[in-house]
């Protein structure tokens, strides 16, 4: 990717917070003993127009903090962020019109208004003409199937319904970039599927650049083509999802369930036992050893079931947290 293609440019981004170490209500006033915590450390990356990118990392890794700095909610402590030529924390009105933001654990719409009233308010804020407004409403309400809830107060909606109307509100003005922080958190399976399908169609129809933070690996695998893995504030992986998966292409997971106890020594002749619960075993096996392993396990007494899968994405990312990947 060349720099001319990038619409998001991040260079040596840092964010530190400080908290008072001395909690004493009296002595803490003149001897606070400040403690400094680094949430984001020297992160640099670029994102091109139309990319779908995921931020991955454990709790406290700096994902949400990075998203807040990119969207302009938070000021960096150091480094530089340029998005569409703007500095986000300056909150230029033209920049704010170019982005959409949805945070799964916070509401962006007024709880006392209906969804339709909220959209009419956004229409005035973003100065949308009536034709464009009606086209956007029809398109997004059809894609998310929310026509029947537009006249209910936001506070009366279920979590899944609220997330759908929040998404519509965030993209009503047709932003170039959409920042999503845990957009499917707490949603049921049907609502998650609807949100993912909507994001895929949004990318296809509008070529929106999507930056997604999620703990749900299904979100990542369905929506994003590229992943940025952050751990302890540092960027430790930046490449395509396909390349991340390819690191484990030589391995498979095998789930074996027995009617009684199994001989673990026999199992370990063919793979590594990762998990043992009751009479069920999860093994990591080289792809080249699948046939002999399956044959050997098939002959073991008491085998009730056997299943083979690729290494799950969450396991791959978990391994990245434990050690930096080799180049």
GROMACS .gro file of C-alpha atoms in nm:
model
  327
    1UNK     CA    1   0.000   0.000   0.000
    2UNK     CA    2   0.141   0.339  -0.097
    3UNK     CA    3   0.103   0.644   0.119
    4UNK     CA    4  -0.105   0.819  -0.149
    5UNK     CA    5  -0.373   0.550  -0.102
    6UNK     CA    6  -0.394   0.586   0.275
    7UNK     CA    7  -0.674   0.792   0.427
    8UNK     CA    8  -0.579   0.700   0.786
    9UNK     CA    9  -0.218   0.766   0.880
   10UNK     CA   10  -0.095   0.695   1.233
   11UNK     CA   11   0.265   0.759   1.334
   12UNK     CA   12   0.420   0.677   1.674
   13UNK     CA   13   0.086   0.714   1.850
   14UNK     CA   14   0.102   0.722   2.230
   15UNK     CA   15  -0.153   0.762   2.506
   16UNK     CA   16  -0.074   0.771   2.877
   17UNK     CA   17  -0.303   0.817   3.175
   18UNK     CA   18  -0.212   0.904   3.528
   19UNK     CA   19  -0.392   0.826   3.850
   20UNK     CA   20  -0.328   0.927   4.208
   21UNK     CA   21  -0.130   0.659   4.389
   22UNK     CA   22  -0.184   0.812   4.730
   23UNK     CA   23  -0.552   0.750   4.799
   24UNK     CA   24  -0.550   0.920   5.138
   25UNK     CA   25  -0.812   1.194   5.132
   26UNK     CA   26  -0.585   1.438   5.317
   27UNK     CA   27  -0.218   1.367   5.236
   28UNK     CA   28  -0.311   1.283   4.879
   29UNK     CA   29  -0.385   1.651   4.815
   30UNK     CA   30  -0.020   1.761   4.842
   31UNK     CA   31   0.154   1.426   4.790
   32UNK     CA   32  -0.051   1.254   4.518
   33UNK     CA   33   0.226   1.010   4.411
   34UNK     CA   34   0.105   1.000   4.052
   35UNK     CA   35   0.111   0.660   3.879
   36UNK     CA   36   0.142   0.661   3.497
   37UNK     CA   37  -0.021   0.396   3.281
   38UNK     CA   38   0.060   0.363   2.910
   39UNK     CA   39  -0.247   0.253   2.712
   40UNK     CA   40  -0.101   0.292   2.361
   41UNK     CA   41   0.270   0.279   2.286
   42UNK     CA   42   0.436   0.394   1.961
   43UNK     CA   43   0.172   0.255   1.724
   44UNK     CA   44   0.216   0.325   1.353
   45UNK     CA   45  -0.006   0.204   1.070
   46UNK     CA   46  -0.195   0.318   0.762
   47UNK     CA   47  -0.541   0.226   0.635
   48UNK     CA   48  -0.649   0.268   0.274
   49UNK     CA   49  -0.989   0.382   0.151
   50UNK     CA   50  -1.238   0.095   0.148
   51UNK     CA   51  -1.039  -0.136   0.377
   52UNK     CA   52  -1.209  -0.338   0.650
   53UNK     CA   53  -0.971  -0.352   0.946
   54UNK     CA   54  -1.006  -0.512   1.289
   55UNK     CA   55  -0.835  -0.417   1.614
   56UNK     CA   56  -0.774  -0.728   1.823
   57UNK     CA   57  -0.633  -0.762   2.171
   58UNK     CA   58  -0.712  -0.861   2.530
   59UNK     CA   59  -0.897  -0.632   2.769
   60UNK     CA   60  -0.685  -0.327   2.848
   61UNK     CA   61  -0.465  -0.370   2.539
   62UNK     CA   62  -0.544  -0.022   2.404
   63UNK     CA   63  -0.798  -0.103   2.130
   64UNK     CA   64  -1.080   0.124   2.247
   65UNK     CA   65  -0.834   0.398   2.340
   66UNK     CA   66  -0.692   0.386   1.986
   67UNK     CA   67  -1.043   0.403   1.839
   68UNK     CA   68  -1.124   0.706   2.056
   69UNK     CA   69  -0.811   0.886   1.937
   70UNK     CA   70  -0.887   0.807   1.572
   71UNK     CA   71  -1.245   0.934   1.606
   72UNK     CA   72  -1.137   1.251   1.788
   73UNK     CA   73  -1.292   1.176   2.127
   74UNK     CA   74  -0.952   1.159   2.295
   75UNK     CA   75  -0.629   1.356   2.254
   76UNK     CA   76  -0.307   1.157   2.195
   77UNK     CA   77  -0.023   1.204   2.443
   78UNK     CA   78   0.226   1.182   2.158
   79UNK     CA   79   0.264   1.094   1.793
   80UNK     CA   80   0.046   1.202   1.504
   81UNK     CA   81  -0.287   1.099   1.354
   82UNK     CA   82  -0.405   1.225   1.016
   83UNK     CA   83  -0.736   1.107   0.874
   84UNK     CA   84  -0.857   1.242   0.540
   85UNK     CA   85  -0.602   1.518   0.598
   86UNK     CA   86  -0.759   1.618   0.933
   87UNK     CA   87  -0.627   1.593   1.288
   88UNK     CA   88  -0.912   1.411   1.465
   89UNK     CA   89  -0.891   1.570   1.811
   90UNK     CA   90  -0.927   1.917   1.656
   91UNK     CA   91  -1.282   1.804   1.571
   92UNK     CA   92  -1.316   2.001   1.251
   93UNK     CA   93  -1.686   1.994   1.148
   94UNK     CA   94  -1.592   1.867   0.802
   95UNK     CA   95  -1.401   1.579   0.961
   96UNK     CA   96  -1.690   1.490   1.191
   97UNK     CA   97  -1.920   1.477   0.887
   98UNK     CA   98  -1.680   1.228   0.728
   99UNK     CA   99  -1.695   0.967   1.004
  100UNK     CA  100  -1.949   0.756   1.189
  101UNK     CA  101  -1.899   0.608   1.536
  102UNK     CA  102  -2.084   0.328   1.714
  103UNK     CA  103  -1.982   0.210   2.061
  104UNK     CA  104  -2.167  -0.103   2.168
  105UNK     CA  105  -2.165  -0.016   2.538
  106UNK     CA  106  -2.284   0.344   2.491
  107UNK     CA  107  -2.584   0.499   2.321
  108UNK     CA  108  -2.537   0.775   2.065
  109UNK     CA  109  -2.907   0.855   2.033
  110UNK     CA  110  -3.136   1.030   2.281
  111UNK     CA  111  -3.324   0.770   2.482
  112UNK     CA  112  -3.637   0.989   2.508
  113UNK     CA  113  -3.674   1.029   2.131
  114UNK     CA  114  -3.799   0.774   1.883
  115UNK     CA  115  -3.559   0.646   1.620
  116UNK     CA  116  -3.741   0.848   1.353
  117UNK     CA  117  -3.720   1.168   1.559
  118UNK     CA  118  -3.349   1.104   1.615
  119UNK     CA  119  -3.293   1.061   1.242
  120UNK     CA  120  -3.480   1.384   1.167
  121UNK     CA  121  -3.256   1.561   1.417
  122UNK     CA  122  -2.946   1.414   1.250
  123UNK     CA  123  -3.082   1.525   0.913
  124UNK     CA  124  -3.075   1.886   1.035
  125UNK     CA  125  -2.735   1.851   1.202
  126UNK     CA  126  -2.575   1.713   0.886
  127UNK     CA  127  -2.783   1.939   0.659
  128UNK     CA  128  -2.912   1.653   0.444
  129UNK     CA  129  -3.156   1.739   0.170
  130UNK     CA  130  -3.494   1.567   0.185
  131UNK     CA  131  -3.431   1.339  -0.114
  132UNK     CA  132  -3.099   1.211   0.019
  133UNK     CA  133  -3.245   1.168   0.367
  134UNK     CA  134  -3.538   0.960   0.244
  135UNK     CA  135  -3.313   0.745   0.025
  136UNK     CA  136  -3.080   0.674   0.316
  137UNK     CA  137  -3.366   0.591   0.552
  138UNK     CA  138  -3.526   0.352   0.305
  139UNK     CA  139  -3.198   0.178   0.225
  140UNK     CA  140  -3.081   0.126   0.583
  141UNK     CA  141  -3.419   0.042   0.736
  142UNK     CA  142  -3.471  -0.220   0.464
  143UNK     CA  143  -3.125  -0.371   0.512
  144UNK     CA  144  -3.166  -0.389   0.890
  145UNK     CA  145  -3.542  -0.458   0.891
  146UNK     CA  146  -3.627  -0.186   1.144
  147UNK     CA  147  -3.920  -0.009   0.976
  148UNK     CA  148  -4.160  -0.139   1.243
  149UNK     CA  149  -3.962   0.009   1.537
  150UNK     CA  150  -3.885   0.359   1.404
  151UNK     CA  151  -4.163   0.519   1.609
  152UNK     CA  152  -4.071   0.365   1.942
  153UNK     CA  153  -3.857   0.543   2.201
  154UNK     CA  154  -3.496   0.431   2.205
  155UNK     CA  155  -3.533   0.334   2.572
  156UNK     CA  156  -3.810   0.088   2.479
  157UNK     CA  157  -3.597  -0.106   2.230
  158UNK     CA  158  -3.418  -0.431   2.300
  159UNK     CA  159  -3.038  -0.429   2.285
  160UNK     CA  160  -3.040  -0.581   1.936
  161UNK     CA  161  -3.299  -0.332   1.809
  162UNK     CA  162  -3.111  -0.042   1.964
  163UNK     CA  163  -2.786  -0.146   1.798
  164UNK     CA  164  -2.957  -0.156   1.459
  165UNK     CA  165  -3.101   0.195   1.498
  166UNK     CA  166  -2.765   0.318   1.633
  167UNK     CA  167  -2.593   0.186   1.320
  168UNK     CA  168  -2.844   0.361   1.098
  169UNK     CA  169  -2.792   0.687   1.287
  170UNK     CA  170  -2.414   0.659   1.254
  171UNK     CA  171  -2.422   0.619   0.876
  172UNK     CA  172  -2.727   0.829   0.787
  173UNK     CA  173  -2.500   1.108   0.660
  174UNK     CA  174  -2.305   0.860   0.442
  175UNK     CA  175  -1.964   0.886   0.615
  176UNK     CA  176  -1.644   0.777   0.445
  177UNK     CA  177  -1.515   0.600   0.758
  178UNK     CA  178  -1.710   0.399   1.016
  179UNK     CA  179  -1.556   0.328   1.359
  180UNK     CA  180  -1.719   0.041   1.546
  181UNK     CA  181  -1.630  -0.054   1.903
  182UNK     CA  182  -1.788  -0.386   2.009
  183UNK     CA  183  -2.101  -0.336   1.793
  184UNK     CA  184  -2.239  -0.685   1.868
  185UNK     CA  185  -2.164  -0.704   2.240
  186UNK     CA  186  -2.452  -0.866   2.426
  187UNK     CA  187  -2.655  -0.937   2.111
  188UNK     CA  188  -2.825  -1.267   2.039
  189UNK     CA  189  -2.724  -1.482   1.741
  190UNK     CA  190  -2.988  -1.343   1.505
  191UNK     CA  191  -2.902  -0.980   1.587
  192UNK     CA  192  -2.529  -1.045   1.545
  193UNK     CA  193  -2.590  -1.204   1.206
  194UNK     CA  194  -2.803  -0.907   1.094
  195UNK     CA  195  -2.536  -0.655   1.199
  196UNK     CA  196  -2.258  -0.848   1.022
  197UNK     CA  197  -2.457  -0.886   0.702
  198UNK     CA  198  -2.542  -0.517   0.710
  199UNK     CA  199  -2.176  -0.418   0.742
  200UNK     CA  200  -2.081  -0.643   0.450
  201UNK     CA  201  -2.352  -0.489   0.231
  202UNK     CA  202  -2.258  -0.138   0.345
  203UNK     CA  203  -1.901  -0.201   0.234
  204UNK     CA  204  -2.021  -0.336  -0.103
  205UNK     CA  205  -2.267  -0.053  -0.172
  206UNK     CA  206  -2.087   0.250  -0.029
  207UNK     CA  207  -1.719   0.145  -0.014
  208UNK     CA  208  -1.707   0.263   0.346
  209UNK     CA  209  -1.378   0.218   0.531
  210UNK     CA  210  -1.458   0.011   0.840
  211UNK     CA  211  -1.244   0.001   1.155
  212UNK     CA  212  -1.383  -0.261   1.392
  213UNK     CA  213  -1.296  -0.351   1.750
  214UNK     CA  214  -1.452  -0.672   1.876
  215UNK     CA  215  -1.393  -0.966   2.106
  216UNK     CA  216  -1.624  -1.174   1.888
  217UNK     CA  217  -1.403  -1.356   1.639
  218UNK     CA  218  -1.703  -1.426   1.416
  219UNK     CA  219  -1.739  -1.048   1.371
  220UNK     CA  220  -1.379  -1.029   1.258
  221UNK     CA  221  -1.390  -1.327   1.024
  222UNK     CA  222  -1.713  -1.220   0.855
  223UNK     CA  223  -1.642  -0.847   0.815
  224UNK     CA  224  -1.267  -0.780   0.807
  225UNK     CA  225  -0.986  -0.859   0.565
  226UNK     CA  226  -0.701  -0.717   0.775
  227UNK     CA  227  -0.618  -0.733   1.145
  228UNK     CA  228  -0.409  -0.517   1.377
  229UNK     CA  229  -0.325  -0.705   1.697
  230UNK     CA  230  -0.250  -0.487   1.999
  231UNK     CA  231  -0.107  -0.616   2.326
  232UNK     CA  232  -0.009  -0.405   2.627
  233UNK     CA  233  -0.045  -0.094   2.414
  234UNK     CA  234   0.190  -0.212   2.139
  235UNK     CA  235   0.106  -0.312   1.782
  236UNK     CA  236   0.241  -0.667   1.746
  237UNK     CA  237   0.081  -0.779   1.418
  238UNK     CA  238  -0.044  -0.593   1.110
  239UNK     CA  239  -0.139  -0.800   0.808
  240UNK     CA  240  -0.423  -0.977   0.632
  241UNK     CA  241  -0.651  -1.214   0.818
  242UNK     CA  242  -0.559  -1.479   0.563
  243UNK     CA  243  -0.189  -1.445   0.649
  244UNK     CA  244  -0.265  -1.463   1.021
  245UNK     CA  245  -0.457  -1.786   0.963
  246UNK     CA  246  -0.183  -1.922   0.738
  247UNK     CA  247   0.059  -1.925   1.032
  248UNK     CA  248  -0.141  -2.220   1.163
  249UNK     CA  249  -0.232  -2.380   0.829
  250UNK     CA  250  -0.012  -2.679   0.911
  251UNK     CA  251  -0.215  -2.759   1.224
  252UNK     CA  252  -0.561  -2.900   1.291
  253UNK     CA  253  -0.766  -2.941   1.606
  254UNK     CA  254  -0.918  -3.280   1.681
  255UNK     CA  255  -1.193  -3.327   1.939
  256UNK     CA  256  -1.219  -3.684   2.072
  257UNK     CA  257  -1.498  -3.802   2.300
  258UNK     CA  258  -1.484  -4.137   2.474
  259UNK     CA  259  -1.741  -4.339   2.663
  260UNK     CA  260  -1.497  -4.372   2.951
  261UNK     CA  261  -1.138  -4.281   3.035
  262UNK     CA  262  -0.884  -4.273   2.751
  263UNK     CA  263  -0.516  -4.362   2.751
  264UNK     CA  264  -0.359  -4.014   2.736
  265UNK     CA  265  -0.017  -4.161   2.657
  266UNK     CA  266  -0.159  -4.307   2.336
  267UNK     CA  267  -0.323  -3.976   2.245
  268UNK     CA  268   0.001  -3.783   2.297
  269UNK     CA  269   0.183  -4.009   2.051
  270UNK     CA  270  -0.001  -3.824   1.774
  271UNK     CA  271  -0.062  -3.473   1.908
  272UNK     CA  272  -0.065  -3.233   2.200
  273UNK     CA  273  -0.354  -3.239   2.447
  274UNK     CA  274  -0.477  -2.881   2.484
  275UNK     CA  275  -0.788  -2.948   2.686
  276UNK     CA  276  -0.937  -3.233   2.886
  277UNK     CA  277  -1.289  -3.211   3.022
  278UNK     CA  278  -1.458  -3.527   3.144
  279UNK     CA  279  -1.419  -3.784   2.868
  280UNK     CA  280  -1.354  -3.523   2.598
  281UNK     CA  281  -1.007  -3.431   2.469
  282UNK     CA  282  -0.895  -3.148   2.241
  283UNK     CA  283  -0.571  -3.221   2.056
  284UNK     CA  284  -0.347  -3.013   1.832
  285UNK     CA  285  -0.218  -3.228   1.548
  286UNK     CA  286  -0.001  -3.162   1.244
  287UNK     CA  287  -0.205  -3.168   0.925
  288UNK     CA  288   0.031  -3.428   0.776
  289UNK     CA  289  -0.042  -3.662   1.069
  290UNK     CA  290  -0.422  -3.650   1.044
  291UNK     CA  291  -0.465  -3.976   0.855
  292UNK     CA  292  -0.244  -4.195   1.078
  293UNK     CA  293  -0.380  -4.025   1.390
  294UNK     CA  294  -0.740  -4.077   1.284
  295UNK     CA  295  -0.668  -4.442   1.208
  296UNK     CA  296  -0.501  -4.494   1.543
  297UNK     CA  297  -0.774  -4.318   1.741
  298UNK     CA  298  -1.044  -4.505   1.550
  299UNK     CA  299  -0.904  -4.830   1.686
  300UNK     CA  300  -0.907  -4.714   2.048
  301UNK     CA  301  -1.162  -4.874   2.275
  302UNK     CA  302  -1.459  -4.660   2.380
  303UNK     CA  303  -1.427  -4.386   2.114
  304UNK     CA  304  -1.773  -4.227   2.081
  305UNK     CA  305  -1.710  -3.926   1.855
  306UNK     CA  306  -1.435  -3.753   1.661
  307UNK     CA  307  -1.428  -3.407   1.500
  308UNK     CA  308  -1.162  -3.213   1.308
  309UNK     CA  309  -1.141  -2.835   1.260
  310UNK     CA  310  -0.888  -2.571   1.162
  311UNK     CA  311  -0.723  -2.381   1.447
  312UNK     CA  312  -0.982  -2.128   1.573
  313UNK     CA  313  -0.894  -1.760   1.526
  314UNK     CA  314  -0.922  -1.693   1.899
  315UNK     CA  315  -0.650  -1.952   1.967
  316UNK     CA  316  -0.423  -1.794   1.704
  317UNK     CA  317  -0.468  -1.449   1.854
  318UNK     CA  318  -0.423  -1.584   2.206
  319UNK     CA  319  -0.085  -1.726   2.104
  320UNK     CA  320   0.014  -1.386   1.966
  321UNK     CA  321  -0.056  -1.231   2.306
  322UNK     CA  322   0.183  -1.473   2.472
  323UNK     CA  323   0.475  -1.410   2.238
  324UNK     CA  324   0.558  -1.189   1.944
  325UNK     CA  325   0.520  -1.370   1.611
  326UNK     CA  326   0.837  -1.434   1.414
  327UNK     CA  327   0.881  -1.233   1.096
   0.00000   0.00000   0.00000
